[in-house]
Short mmCIF file of C-alpha atoms in Angstrom, two decimals:
data_model
loop_
_atom_site.label_atom_id
_atom_site.label_comp_id
_atom_site.label_asym_id
_atom_site.label_seq_id
_atom_site.Cartn_x
_atom_site.Cartn_y
_atom_site.Cartn_z
CA MET A 23 -5.29 -21.38 -6.84
CA LEU A 24 -4.28 -19.99 -10.26
CA GLU A 25 -0.88 -18.95 -11.46
CA ARG A 26 -0.40 -15.43 -12.70
CA PRO A 27 -0.62 -15.00 -16.50
CA ARG A 28 2.40 -15.68 -18.63
CA GLY A 29 3.50 -13.32 -21.40
CA GLY A 30 1.85 -13.75 -24.81
CA GLU A 31 -1.25 -15.54 -23.52
CA ARG A 32 -4.36 -15.50 -25.72
CA THR A 33 -6.54 -13.02 -23.87
CA LEU A 34 -10.02 -11.51 -23.96
CA LEU A 35 -10.68 -8.15 -22.29
CA VAL A 36 -13.96 -7.16 -20.60
CA HIS A 37 -14.70 -3.52 -19.80
CA LEU A 38 -18.06 -2.08 -18.74
CA ASP A 39 -19.26 1.47 -18.18
CA MET A 40 -21.20 1.74 -14.96
CA ALA A 41 -24.18 4.10 -14.69
CA THR A 42 -22.97 5.09 -11.20
CA GLN A 43 -19.67 6.36 -12.65
CA GLU A 44 -18.85 9.10 -15.13
CA THR A 45 -18.18 7.68 -18.60
CA ASP A 46 -14.48 7.89 -19.35
CA GLU A 47 -13.47 7.04 -22.91
CA SER A 48 -9.80 6.96 -21.94
CA ALA A 49 -10.42 4.26 -19.30
CA LEU A 50 -10.80 1.55 -21.96
CA ALA A 51 -7.62 2.64 -23.77
CA GLU A 52 -5.72 2.66 -20.47
CA PHE A 53 -7.03 -0.82 -19.63
CA GLN A 54 -5.88 -2.11 -23.03
CA ASP A 55 -2.44 -0.53 -22.47
CA LEU A 56 -2.24 -2.26 -19.09
CA ALA A 57 -2.99 -5.62 -20.72
CA ARG A 58 -0.37 -5.06 -23.42
CA SER A 59 2.17 -4.01 -20.78
CA SER A 60 1.68 -7.38 -19.09
CA GLY A 61 2.52 -9.14 -22.37
CA ALA A 62 -1.01 -10.33 -23.09
CA ARG A 63 -2.02 -11.08 -26.67
CA ILE A 64 -5.42 -9.34 -26.99
CA LEU A 65 -7.83 -11.25 -29.23
CA ALA A 66 -11.04 -9.28 -28.59
CA THR A 67 -12.51 -6.68 -26.25
CA VAL A 68 -16.02 -7.03 -24.83
CA THR A 69 -17.71 -3.77 -23.82
CA GLY A 70 -21.11 -2.87 -22.38
CA ARG A 71 -22.94 -0.81 -19.82
CA ARG A 72 -24.71 -1.75 -16.59
CA GLU A 73 -26.59 0.09 -13.88
CA ARG A 74 -24.69 -1.82 -11.19
CA PRO A 75 -22.45 -4.92 -10.96
CA ASP A 76 -24.15 -8.31 -10.88
CA PRO A 77 -23.43 -9.92 -7.48
CA ARG A 78 -22.73 -13.33 -9.05
CA TYR A 79 -20.77 -12.62 -12.25
CA PHE A 80 -20.24 -8.80 -12.16
CA VAL A 81 -21.66 -8.88 -15.72
CA GLY A 82 -25.12 -10.17 -16.62
CA SER A 83 -25.85 -13.78 -17.58
CA GLY A 84 -26.30 -12.75 -21.23
CA LYS A 85 -22.89 -11.11 -21.29
CA VAL A 86 -21.37 -14.24 -19.70
CA GLN A 87 -22.72 -16.29 -22.62
CA GLU A 88 -21.27 -13.75 -25.09
CA ILE A 89 -17.86 -13.96 -23.42
CA GLN A 90 -18.05 -17.77 -23.29
CA ALA A 91 -18.72 -17.93 -27.04
CA LEU A 92 -15.71 -15.69 -27.73
CA VAL A 93 -13.51 -17.84 -25.45
CA VAL A 94 -14.43 -20.91 -27.52
CA GLU A 95 -14.11 -19.06 -30.85
CA HIS A 96 -10.68 -17.61 -30.12
CA GLN A 97 -9.47 -20.46 -27.89
CA ALA A 98 -8.62 -17.88 -25.23
CA ALA A 99 -6.71 -19.00 -22.15
CA LEU A 100 -7.37 -15.90 -20.05
CA VAL A 101 -10.14 -13.32 -19.55
CA ILE A 102 -9.14 -10.02 -17.90
CA PHE A 103 -11.75 -7.71 -16.40
CA GLY A 104 -11.00 -3.99 -16.22
CA HIS A 105 -12.66 -3.86 -12.81
CA ASP A 106 -12.09 -5.28 -9.34
CA LEU A 107 -13.89 -8.59 -8.84
CA SER A 108 -14.86 -10.17 -5.55
CA PRO A 109 -13.39 -13.62 -4.84
CA SER A 110 -16.79 -15.26 -5.43
CA GLN A 111 -17.31 -13.41 -8.74
CA GLU A 112 -13.88 -14.47 -9.95
CA ARG A 113 -14.55 -18.10 -8.98
CA ASN A 114 -18.03 -18.14 -10.59
CA LEU A 115 -16.68 -16.65 -13.83
CA GLU A 116 -13.90 -19.25 -14.03
CA GLN A 117 -16.44 -22.04 -13.62
CA ALA A 118 -18.75 -20.54 -16.26
CA LEU A 119 -16.06 -19.66 -18.81
CA GLN A 120 -13.81 -22.66 -18.15
CA CYS A 121 -10.67 -20.54 -18.27
CA ARG A 122 -8.66 -18.35 -15.92
CA VAL A 123 -10.07 -14.96 -14.94
CA LEU A 124 -8.06 -11.97 -13.71
CA ASP A 125 -9.31 -8.63 -12.40
CA ARG A 126 -7.73 -5.16 -12.65
CA THR A 127 -5.84 -5.40 -9.36
CA GLY A 128 -4.42 -8.82 -10.28
CA LEU A 129 -3.32 -7.43 -13.66
CA ILE A 130 -1.48 -4.47 -12.11
CA LEU A 131 0.17 -6.76 -9.57
CA ASP A 132 1.36 -8.98 -12.42
CA ILE A 133 2.91 -6.01 -14.22
CA PHE A 134 4.64 -4.93 -11.03
CA ALA A 135 5.98 -8.46 -10.56
CA GLN A 136 7.53 -8.29 -14.05
CA ARG A 137 9.05 -4.83 -13.52
CA ALA A 138 10.56 -5.25 -10.02
CA ARG A 139 14.33 -5.56 -10.19
CA SER A 140 15.69 -4.67 -6.74
CA HIS A 141 15.47 -6.90 -3.67
CA GLU A 142 13.16 -4.41 -1.96
CA GLY A 143 10.91 -4.06 -5.00
CA LYS A 144 10.49 -7.82 -5.31
CA LEU A 145 9.61 -8.12 -1.62
CA GLN A 146 7.07 -5.31 -1.87
CA VAL A 147 5.39 -6.85 -4.90
CA GLU A 148 5.28 -10.30 -3.29
CA LEU A 149 3.73 -8.81 -0.16
CA ALA A 150 1.04 -7.09 -2.24
CA GLN A 151 0.38 -10.28 -4.20
CA LEU A 152 0.06 -12.40 -1.06
CA ARG A 153 -2.29 -9.91 0.58
CA HIS A 154 -4.44 -9.95 -2.56
CA LEU A 155 -4.26 -13.75 -2.80
CA SER A 156 -5.33 -14.16 0.83
CA THR A 157 -8.81 -12.94 -0.14
CA ARG A 158 -8.92 -15.48 -3.00
CA LEU A 159 -8.62 -18.56 -0.77
CA VAL A 160 -12.35 -18.54 0.01
CA ARG A 161 -13.67 -22.09 -0.53
CA GLY A 162 -10.62 -22.86 -2.61
CA TRP A 163 -10.55 -26.42 -1.24
CA THR A 164 -14.23 -27.26 -0.77
CA HIS A 165 -13.56 -31.01 -0.87
CA LEU A 166 -11.32 -30.74 2.20
CA GLU A 167 -13.27 -28.22 4.29
CA ARG A 168 -14.97 -30.78 6.52
CA GLN A 169 -13.21 -33.25 8.75
CA LYS A 170 -14.41 -36.81 8.36
CA GLY A 171 -16.24 -38.41 11.22
CA GLY A 172 -16.17 -41.96 12.56
CA ILE A 173 -13.54 -44.17 14.07
CA GLY A 174 -10.29 -44.00 12.14
CA LEU A 175 -11.66 -41.36 9.75
CA ARG A 176 -11.12 -38.17 11.72
CA GLY A 177 -8.80 -35.61 10.09
CA PRO A 178 -5.59 -34.20 11.51
CA GLY A 179 -7.40 -31.20 12.96
CA GLU A 180 -6.52 -28.65 10.26
CA THR A 181 -8.19 -28.38 6.87
CA GLN A 182 -6.24 -27.67 3.67
CA LEU A 183 -7.76 -24.19 3.53
CA GLU A 184 -6.58 -23.46 7.07
CA THR A 185 -3.12 -24.78 6.21
CA ASP A 186 -2.90 -22.50 3.18
CA ARG A 187 -3.96 -19.50 5.24
CA ARG A 188 -1.44 -20.29 7.96
CA LEU A 189 1.44 -20.67 5.49
CA LEU A 190 0.35 -17.51 3.71
CA ASN A 191 0.28 -15.50 6.94
CA GLU A 192 3.69 -16.84 7.97
CA ARG A 193 5.18 -15.76 4.61
CA ILE A 194 3.57 -12.30 4.93
CA LYS A 195 5.09 -11.87 8.40
CA GLN A 196 8.50 -12.96 7.09
CA ILE A 197 8.39 -10.45 4.22
CA ARG A 198 7.31 -7.66 6.55
CA ARG A 199 10.29 -8.35 8.81
CA ARG A 200 12.64 -8.15 5.81
CA LEU A 201 11.03 -4.91 4.60
CA GLN A 202 11.41 -3.42 8.07
CA ARG A 203 15.16 -4.00 7.84
CA VAL A 204 15.26 -2.37 4.39
CA ASP A 205 13.14 0.50 5.70
CA ARG A 206 15.64 1.10 8.54
CA GLN A 207 18.42 1.34 5.96
CA ARG A 208 16.39 3.89 3.98
CA ASN A 209 15.74 5.90 7.12
CA GLN A 210 19.49 5.98 7.81
CA GLY A 211 20.04 7.37 4.32
CA ARG A 212 17.37 10.03 4.85
CA SER A 213 18.88 10.91 8.23
CA THR A 214 22.32 11.35 6.66
CA ARG A 215 20.91 13.63 3.95
CA SER A 216 19.01 15.60 6.59
CA LYS A 217 22.12 16.10 8.72
CA SER A 218 24.08 17.30 5.72
CA ALA A 219 21.22 19.64 4.74
CA THR A 220 21.06 17.94 1.33
CA ARG A 221 17.78 18.80 -0.37
CA THR A 222 15.68 16.07 -1.98
CA VAL A 223 13.56 16.64 -5.09
CA SER A 224 11.15 13.85 -6.03
CA LEU A 225 9.58 13.19 -9.44
CA VAL A 226 5.95 12.11 -9.22
CA GLY A 227 3.20 11.76 -11.79
CA TYR A 228 0.85 9.53 -13.72
CA THR A 229 2.44 6.47 -15.25
CA ASN A 230 3.96 6.97 -18.73
CA ALA A 231 4.11 10.78 -18.29
CA GLY A 232 7.86 10.79 -19.01
CA LYS A 233 9.35 10.89 -15.50
CA SER A 234 12.21 8.50 -16.27
CA THR A 235 13.06 10.30 -19.53
CA LEU A 236 13.26 13.59 -17.62
CA PHE A 237 15.27 11.92 -14.85
CA ASN A 238 17.80 10.58 -17.38
CA HIS A 239 18.10 13.98 -19.08
CA LEU A 240 18.72 15.81 -15.80
CA THR A 241 21.15 13.33 -14.24
CA THR A 242 22.64 11.51 -17.27
CA ALA A 243 21.45 8.31 -15.63
CA GLU A 244 20.41 5.23 -17.59
CA VAL A 245 17.05 4.37 -16.07
CA TYR A 246 14.99 2.07 -18.30
CA VAL A 247 12.59 4.03 -20.53
CA ALA A 248 9.76 2.62 -22.67
CA ASP A 249 6.40 3.75 -24.02
CA GLN A 250 4.43 1.51 -21.68
CA LEU A 251 2.72 1.68 -18.32
CA PHE A 252 4.94 1.13 -15.25
CA ALA A 253 8.13 0.87 -17.36
CA THR A 254 10.15 1.47 -14.20
CA LEU A 255 9.17 0.39 -10.71
CA ASP A 256 12.15 0.60 -8.36
CA PRO A 257 13.00 4.09 -7.05
CA THR A 258 16.29 5.59 -8.20
CA LEU A 259 18.25 8.42 -6.55
CA ARG A 260 20.92 10.50 -8.27
CA ARG A 261 22.80 13.73 -7.59
CA LEU A 262 21.50 16.72 -9.56
CA THR A 263 23.89 19.66 -9.99
CA LEU A 264 22.19 23.05 -10.20
CA PRO A 265 23.89 25.96 -12.05
CA HIS A 266 23.80 28.50 -9.20
CA ALA A 267 22.94 26.49 -6.09
CA ASP A 268 24.05 23.50 -4.08
CA ALA A 269 23.47 20.06 -5.57
CA VAL A 270 20.28 18.19 -4.64
CA VAL A 271 19.24 14.54 -4.64
CA LEU A 272 16.73 13.73 -7.38
CA ALA A 273 14.44 10.73 -6.84
CA ASP A 274 12.53 8.92 -9.60
CA THR A 275 9.54 7.06 -8.13
CA VAL A 276 6.87 4.64 -9.36
CA GLY A 277 4.13 6.14 -11.51
CA PHE A 278 0.56 6.41 -10.28
CA ILE A 279 -2.61 5.25 -12.01
CA SER A 280 -6.34 5.64 -11.52
CA HIS A 281 -7.79 3.36 -8.85
CA LEU A 282 -4.32 2.37 -7.64
CA PRO A 283 -4.84 -0.86 -5.66
CA HIS A 284 -4.80 -0.41 -1.90
CA GLU A 285 -2.45 -3.40 -1.62
CA LEU A 286 0.19 -1.53 -3.63
CA VAL A 287 -0.15 1.72 -1.70
CA ALA A 288 0.29 -0.20 1.56
CA ALA A 289 3.17 -2.37 0.29
CA PHE A 290 5.08 0.54 -1.29
CA ARG A 291 4.63 2.93 1.63
CA SER A 292 8.34 2.76 2.53
CA THR A 293 9.35 3.55 -1.06
CA LEU A 294 6.77 6.32 -1.33
CA GLN A 295 8.26 7.77 1.86
CA GLU A 296 10.93 9.27 -0.41
CA THR A 297 8.10 11.42 -1.78
CA VAL A 298 6.70 12.30 1.65
CA GLU A 299 10.13 13.34 2.97
CA ALA A 300 11.10 15.33 -0.13
CA ASP A 301 11.71 19.08 0.03
CA LEU A 302 10.16 19.61 -3.40
CA LEU A 303 7.92 17.58 -5.72
CA LEU A 304 8.06 17.83 -9.50
CA HIS A 305 4.65 16.65 -10.73
CA VAL A 306 5.35 15.46 -14.28
CA ILE A 307 2.30 15.71 -16.57
CA ASP A 308 1.82 14.57 -20.17
CA ALA A 309 0.89 17.86 -21.86
CA SER A 310 -0.39 15.99 -24.94
CA ASP A 311 -2.80 13.79 -22.94
CA PRO A 312 -6.43 14.79 -23.67
CA VAL A 313 -7.47 13.79 -20.13
CA ARG A 314 -4.46 15.27 -18.35
CA ASP A 315 -6.68 17.26 -15.93
CA ARG A 316 -8.27 14.03 -14.71
CA HIS A 317 -4.85 12.44 -14.28
CA ILE A 318 -3.62 15.49 -12.34
CA THR A 319 -6.52 15.07 -9.92
CA GLN A 320 -5.85 11.34 -9.50
CA VAL A 321 -2.15 11.91 -8.74
CA GLU A 322 -3.02 14.59 -6.19
CA GLN A 323 -5.46 12.18 -4.53
CA VAL A 324 -2.69 9.57 -4.15
CA LEU A 325 -0.32 12.22 -2.75
CA THR A 326 -2.98 13.06 -0.17
CA ARG A 327 -3.37 9.37 0.71
CA ILE A 328 0.35 9.00 1.46
CA GLY A 329 0.60 12.34 3.31
CA ALA A 330 2.65 14.24 0.71
CA ASP A 331 0.05 16.90 -0.14
CA SER A 332 1.79 19.48 2.09
CA VAL A 333 5.15 19.27 0.24
CA ALA A 334 5.98 22.16 -2.11
CA CYS A 335 5.19 21.19 -5.72
CA ILE A 336 5.93 22.44 -9.24
CA ARG A 337 3.89 21.10 -12.14
CA VAL A 338 6.04 19.99 -15.09
CA PHE A 339 4.10 19.77 -18.36
CA ASN A 340 6.18 17.35 -20.43
CA LYS A 341 5.98 16.26 -24.10
CA ILE A 342 5.42 19.74 -25.57
CA ASP A 343 7.04 18.35 -28.72
CA CYS A 344 3.82 16.32 -29.09
CA SER A 345 1.33 18.93 -27.84
CA GLY A 346 2.71 21.86 -29.86
CA ASP A 347 3.14 24.14 -26.82
CA ASP A 348 6.08 26.49 -26.36
CA PRO A 349 8.58 26.10 -23.48
CA ARG A 350 7.78 28.53 -20.68
CA LEU A 351 7.88 29.12 -16.93
CA GLU A 352 4.60 30.10 -15.26
CA ARG A 353 4.60 32.03 -11.98
CA ASP A 354 2.05 32.82 -9.28
CA VAL A 355 0.49 36.19 -10.14
CA HIS A 356 0.69 37.36 -6.50
CA THR A 357 3.97 35.97 -5.14
CA GLY A 358 5.93 35.45 -8.36
CA GLU A 359 6.93 31.95 -7.23
CA PRO A 360 7.40 29.26 -9.93
CA GLN A 361 4.22 27.19 -10.39
CA ALA A 362 4.59 25.31 -13.68
CA VAL A 363 7.16 24.60 -16.38
CA TRP A 364 6.40 23.50 -19.94
CA LEU A 365 9.17 21.41 -21.51
CA SER A 366 10.16 18.37 -23.52
CA ALA A 367 12.36 15.84 -21.76
CA ARG A 368 13.00 14.10 -25.07
CA THR A 369 14.32 17.15 -26.97
CA GLY A 370 15.58 19.16 -23.97
CA GLN A 371 13.41 22.22 -24.72
CA GLY A 372 12.60 24.12 -21.53
CA VAL A 373 14.74 21.96 -19.22
CA ASN A 374 16.83 25.03 -18.34
CA LEU A 375 13.61 26.71 -17.15
CA LEU A 376 12.95 23.76 -14.86
CA LEU A 377 16.41 24.03 -13.32
CA GLN A 378 15.79 27.75 -12.77
CA ALA A 379 12.45 27.02 -11.09
CA VAL A 380 14.02 24.38 -8.82
CA GLU A 381 16.84 26.75 -7.85
CA GLU A 382 14.43 29.55 -6.96
CA THR A 383 12.13 27.28 -4.96
CA ILE A 384 15.00 25.67 -3.07
CA ALA A 385 16.58 29.07 -2.32
CA GLU A 386 13.27 30.47 -1.05
CA ASP A 387 12.97 27.53 1.31
CA MET A 388 16.37 28.13 2.94
CA VAL A 389 16.95 30.01 6.20
CA HIS A 390 20.02 32.26 6.69
CA VAL A 391 20.21 33.67 10.23
CA HIS A 392 22.73 34.78 12.89
CA LEU A 393 22.43 33.47 16.45
CA ARG A 394 23.88 34.53 19.78
CA LEU A 395 23.95 31.40 21.97
CA PRO A 396 24.88 31.43 25.68
CA SER A 397 26.95 28.65 27.19
CA VAL A 398 23.78 26.86 28.38
CA ALA A 399 22.79 26.35 24.73
CA SER A 400 25.49 23.76 24.05
CA ARG A 401 22.87 21.16 23.06
CA LEU A 402 21.41 23.45 20.38
CA ARG A 403 24.90 24.31 19.15
CA SER A 404 25.70 20.61 18.85
CA ARG A 405 22.49 19.98 16.86
CA LEU A 406 23.42 22.79 14.44
CA PHE A 407 26.78 21.17 13.78
CA ASP A 408 25.11 17.75 13.37
CA LEU A 409 22.96 19.29 10.62
CA GLN A 410 26.07 20.87 9.05
CA ALA A 411 24.16 24.15 9.19
CA VAL A 412 26.99 26.26 10.68
CA VAL A 413 28.62 28.61 8.17
CA ASP A 414 30.76 30.54 10.66
CA GLU A 415 31.29 30.64 14.43
CA ARG A 416 33.17 32.90 16.82
CA MET A 417 32.98 33.82 20.51
CA ASP A 418 32.35 37.33 21.87
CA GLU A 419 33.73 39.00 25.01
CA GLN A 420 30.85 37.67 27.18
CA GLY A 421 31.62 34.09 26.17
CA ASP A 422 28.55 33.72 23.93
CA TRP A 423 28.76 31.87 20.63
CA LEU A 424 28.05 34.01 17.57
CA ILE A 425 26.93 31.53 14.91
CA GLU A 426 25.97 32.08 11.28
CA VAL A 427 23.43 29.43 10.22
CA TYR A 428 22.31 28.37 6.73
CA THR A 429 19.93 25.43 6.51
CA SER A 430 16.54 24.36 5.16
CA ARG A 431 13.43 25.94 6.62
CA ARG A 432 12.20 22.45 7.57
CA ASN A 433 15.34 21.73 9.64
CA PHE A 434 15.23 25.17 11.25
CA GLU A 435 11.56 24.82 12.26
CA ARG A 436 12.23 21.37 13.71
CA LEU A 437 15.02 22.84 15.81
CA ARG A 438 12.75 25.57 17.13
CA GLN A 439 10.10 22.97 18.04
CA ASN A 440 12.39 20.42 19.66
CA GLU A 441 15.02 22.60 21.36
CA THR A 442 14.92 25.48 23.83
CA PHE A 443 15.05 28.47 21.51
CA PRO A 444 14.16 31.90 23.04
CA ALA A 445 13.55 34.69 20.51
CA GLU A 446 16.37 36.79 22.03
CA TRP A 447 18.93 34.31 20.70
CA LEU A 448 18.15 35.50 17.17
CA MET A 449 20.31 38.47 16.17
#
């Protein structure tokens, strides 16, 4: 079992283009940025192209010899592959290269481990690491896999490999129980915001697109900002005051990346729930990125995976100070609804257009109705007060409640689905 890499380690990078995949020149640059973000000291980068991965080493035997020569020449302590390796491939490469080997998923997990600051974030990262490590225990203790035979030589009944797996599973169960408690606390917070009809706006986007810079500009918060991948990991929520509408809660979430490891999506599901439960998503995009369209597609794929693809979304093209674009608000040609905003979070250009777009979208998603409720509708009346959706109430001569309601469309539709709500109660 190998420890995760320490910052500043002498590192070689290996990145191959596969014939089965579309060649992406930005993939290598992103992989190098990932390695730098982990603190690795990059000595050389080995590139190449293959029809398909080699089942034993992922790369061919000739490429293994090339990497081995570079390991000796540069005295490298670590070789990082920009691809996912199977446990057997990782073990075979370590034996052949005589140094530690890390794959793409292990690298991202290491970066997340460095960035996590909150108790929840650390638990989520540890859970993802342990789930990834559990697949790396294959034949990790070959010298202890068989119990000895003969009188006085029989083992205790459990091999070292089985012991490791048992301890690993027990730790995973313990972390899951702790995360369930944290998740219940988050759900209570969401329930409170729902009852008070407080709207939630969530920032999403590809890593290093400028979400935290925009978050700080909008809320005057002091979230850590740096020109590196996954600069911030833990979600942050702040109150955002709008010029002509009620305040909303703005959430800054973890950035996405291509081929986001399944372990991380599963481990961070409770955190990503802030995105799923949001009333509006602001998809922050680096306008100066030459492959921004590909990154937009990859973010939308992750949103679909977590069930947030049905949430209303405005695209925010950031960094126009680098791309040379002008600040502007783009609308749907048919409905006139805001679709995209071009701005610079660093200089503040166009931020007022974003606030205008958020206001309009939030206002369009609100319901303002008058109800006439008979005395038998006391349960529905109570639910309206629980949601703090009642603007005014009075009683008429027949003893019916005349209630003015202002709440989110989502809350109103839930009421209509879960409560007895005849159409004649609407005035």
